[in-house]
Short mmCIF file of C-alpha atoms in Angstrom, two decimals:
data_model
loop_
_atom_site.label_atom_id
_atom_site.label_comp_id
_atom_site.label_asym_id
_atom_site.label_seq_id
_atom_site.Cartn_x
_atom_site.Cartn_y
_atom_site.Cartn_z
CA MET A 1 17.35 -10.36 -7.38
CA SER A 2 14.39 -8.41 -6.05
CA VAL A 3 12.15 -9.65 -3.26
CA LYS A 4 8.39 -9.07 -3.30
CA TRP A 5 6.50 -8.27 -0.11
CA ASN A 6 2.72 -8.60 0.28
CA LEU A 7 0.55 -6.68 2.70
CA ASP A 8 -0.72 -8.33 5.87
CA LYS A 9 -4.02 -6.44 6.05
CA THR A 10 -4.89 -7.67 9.54
CA HIS A 11 -1.84 -5.87 10.94
CA SER A 12 -2.04 -2.71 8.84
CA GLU A 13 -4.07 0.52 8.89
CA VAL A 14 -4.50 3.75 6.95
CA GLN A 15 -5.63 6.81 8.91
CA PHE A 16 -5.88 10.58 8.51
CA LYS A 17 -6.56 13.52 10.81
CA VAL A 18 -7.86 16.98 10.00
CA LYS A 19 -8.71 19.99 12.17
CA HIS A 20 -12.43 20.69 12.52
CA MET A 21 -13.65 24.21 13.29
CA VAL A 22 -10.11 25.16 14.35
CA ILE A 23 -10.55 23.72 17.86
CA SER A 24 -10.64 19.94 17.47
CA THR A 25 -9.40 17.08 15.31
CA VAL A 26 -11.45 14.55 13.36
CA SER A 27 -9.89 11.16 12.56
CA GLY A 28 -10.78 8.83 9.77
CA ASP A 29 -9.56 5.74 8.02
CA PHE A 30 -9.87 3.63 4.91
CA SER A 31 -10.88 0.04 5.65
CA SER A 32 -10.27 -1.31 2.14
CA PHE A 33 -6.71 -0.89 0.88
CA ASP A 34 -3.79 -2.84 -0.52
CA ALA A 35 -0.04 -2.39 -0.72
CA HIS A 36 3.02 -4.15 -2.11
CA ALA A 37 6.73 -3.59 -1.79
CA GLU A 38 9.73 -4.76 -3.77
CA SER A 39 13.22 -4.63 -2.31
CA GLU A 40 16.71 -5.76 -3.21
CA ASP A 41 17.51 -6.69 0.39
CA GLU A 42 16.13 -6.57 3.93
CA ASN A 43 17.18 -2.98 4.66
CA PHE A 44 14.67 -1.85 1.99
CA LYS A 45 17.00 0.90 0.69
CA ASN A 46 15.52 2.17 -2.59
CA ALA A 47 12.63 -0.27 -2.28
CA LYS A 48 9.56 0.38 -4.39
CA PHE A 49 6.23 0.75 -2.59
CA GLU A 50 2.75 0.78 -4.11
CA PHE A 51 -0.43 1.51 -2.22
CA ASN A 52 -4.08 2.11 -3.05
CA ALA A 53 -7.26 2.65 -1.05
CA ASP A 54 -10.91 2.41 -2.00
CA VAL A 55 -12.47 5.83 -1.38
CA ASP A 56 -15.87 4.27 -0.63
CA SER A 57 -14.30 2.57 2.41
CA ILE A 58 -13.69 5.93 4.14
CA SER A 59 -14.97 6.12 7.71
CA THR A 60 -14.99 8.97 10.21
CA LYS A 61 -17.55 7.22 12.44
CA ASN A 62 -20.24 9.59 11.13
CA PRO A 63 -22.24 8.19 8.16
CA GLN A 64 -23.54 11.61 7.06
CA ARG A 65 -20.03 13.09 7.01
CA ASP A 66 -18.68 9.97 5.25
CA GLU A 67 -21.24 10.37 2.45
CA HIS A 68 -20.29 14.04 2.14
CA LEU A 69 -16.61 13.05 1.85
CA LYS A 70 -17.49 10.60 -0.95
CA SER A 71 -19.39 13.32 -2.85
CA ASP A 72 -18.00 15.70 -5.47
CA ASP A 73 -17.42 18.31 -2.71
CA PHE A 74 -14.47 16.12 -1.67
CA PHE A 75 -13.31 12.80 -3.19
CA ASN A 76 -16.02 12.19 -5.84
CA SER A 77 -15.77 8.42 -5.30
CA THR A 78 -18.05 7.70 -8.27
CA GLU A 79 -15.55 9.15 -10.76
CA TYR A 80 -12.38 8.57 -8.70
CA PRO A 81 -12.92 5.33 -6.74
CA GLN A 82 -9.30 4.96 -5.58
CA LEU A 83 -6.45 7.00 -4.24
CA SER A 84 -2.94 5.72 -4.76
CA PHE A 85 0.69 6.18 -3.80
CA LYS A 86 3.85 5.05 -5.57
CA GLY A 87 7.05 5.32 -3.58
CA SER A 88 10.28 5.35 -5.54
CA GLU A 89 13.03 6.45 -3.13
CA PHE A 90 13.41 5.05 0.39
CA ASP A 91 16.50 5.87 2.44
CA GLY A 92 15.42 4.20 5.68
CA GLU A 93 13.93 7.41 7.14
CA LYS A 94 12.10 9.10 4.25
CA LEU A 95 9.94 7.69 1.48
CA ASN A 96 9.61 9.91 -1.59
CA GLY A 97 6.91 9.23 -4.10
CA GLU A 98 3.75 10.43 -5.76
CA ILE A 99 0.23 10.42 -4.38
CA THR A 100 -2.84 10.54 -6.59
CA VAL A 101 -6.14 11.79 -5.18
CA LYS A 102 -9.19 12.66 -7.28
CA GLY A 103 -7.15 12.28 -10.47
CA VAL A 104 -4.42 14.72 -9.38
CA THR A 105 -0.87 13.44 -8.85
CA LYS A 106 1.61 15.34 -6.66
CA PRO A 107 5.00 14.51 -5.11
CA ILE A 108 5.02 13.74 -1.39
CA THR A 109 7.64 12.80 1.18
CA LEU A 110 6.62 10.59 4.08
CA ASP A 111 8.59 10.14 7.28
CA ALA A 112 9.28 6.45 7.85
CA ASP A 113 9.83 4.38 10.94
CA PHE A 114 11.11 1.04 9.65
CA GLY A 115 10.59 -1.59 12.35
CA GLY A 116 12.90 -4.08 10.69
CA VAL A 117 12.49 -7.64 9.46
CA ILE A 118 11.73 -10.63 11.68
CA THR A 119 10.81 -14.28 11.24
CA ASP A 120 7.44 -15.07 12.82
CA PRO A 121 6.67 -18.34 14.71
CA TYR A 122 5.45 -19.90 11.42
CA GLY A 123 8.68 -19.24 9.53
CA ASN A 124 7.40 -16.23 7.55
CA GLN A 125 9.58 -13.17 7.16
CA ARG A 126 7.78 -9.95 8.08
CA ALA A 127 8.65 -6.27 7.72
CA GLY A 128 6.88 -3.37 9.43
CA PHE A 129 6.65 0.32 8.62
CA GLU A 130 4.99 3.41 10.08
CA PHE A 131 4.69 6.22 7.53
CA THR A 132 3.54 9.73 8.45
CA GLY A 133 3.13 12.84 6.38
CA GLN A 134 0.82 15.64 5.46
CA LEU A 135 -0.74 17.21 2.42
CA ASN A 136 -2.88 20.16 1.47
CA ARG A 137 -6.26 18.76 0.41
CA LYS A 138 -6.90 21.73 -1.90
CA ASP A 139 -3.91 20.67 -4.02
CA PHE A 140 -6.10 17.70 -5.02
CA GLY A 141 -9.35 19.55 -5.66
CA LEU A 142 -10.93 18.76 -2.28
CA ASN A 143 -12.06 22.36 -1.94
CA TRP A 144 -15.34 22.41 -0.01
CA ASN A 145 -15.35 24.50 3.15
CA GLY A 146 -17.42 26.82 5.25
CA THR A 147 -16.51 29.90 7.27
CA LEU A 148 -17.35 30.27 10.94
CA GLU A 149 -18.63 33.49 12.52
CA SER A 150 -15.20 33.87 14.08
CA GLY A 151 -13.63 33.78 10.61
CA GLY A 152 -12.11 30.31 11.03
CA LEU A 153 -12.72 27.51 8.57
CA VAL A 154 -14.90 24.45 9.20
CA VAL A 155 -12.26 22.09 7.75
CA SER A 156 -8.50 22.69 7.75
CA ASP A 157 -6.64 22.48 4.44
CA ASN A 158 -3.88 20.45 6.13
CA VAL A 159 -4.45 16.69 6.35
CA LYS A 160 -2.13 14.49 8.42
CA LEU A 161 -1.52 10.93 7.19
CA PHE A 162 -0.72 7.86 9.32
CA VAL A 163 -0.05 4.61 7.44
CA ASN A 164 1.06 1.50 9.32
CA LEU A 165 1.93 -1.43 7.06
CA GLU A 166 3.13 -4.93 7.81
CA PHE A 167 4.40 -7.04 4.91
CA THR A 168 5.18 -10.72 4.51
CA LYS A 169 7.90 -11.89 2.16
CA GLN A 170 6.47 -13.63 -0.90
#
């Protein structure tokens, strides 16, 4: 019998990092997102994970840059309001699945740090995960860039992902 797990949003976060002008890193996050998991047992082997984020909730702590990221140069949030992930194979250390950004779906493998399952002071069972990975933004049509005098690019193609999720057993 499968067990359903619901996201505890107050103890979860979705972040990304990308190199800016070759010399520094810009961080951002999505404040509006949801996730669910379904497992056969508490070790989560072969559990199914589903995740989605509202593109309009993107924040890099710079409103002008955030609006640019929502535009057609990047995410085109008007036409593609959500990004999503469906994980189908979890072995305790790696989560394989598919990520969809701007209407393009590609396979991705995330490294996983499974914190285990505990019972909280209120009797609820909780499970925690830290997922990390990276993707090439151009694989998803996020192509805008500029070239510096030095020849470097304004925005790196490589985007690092950091997803920390805490679930409660349904």
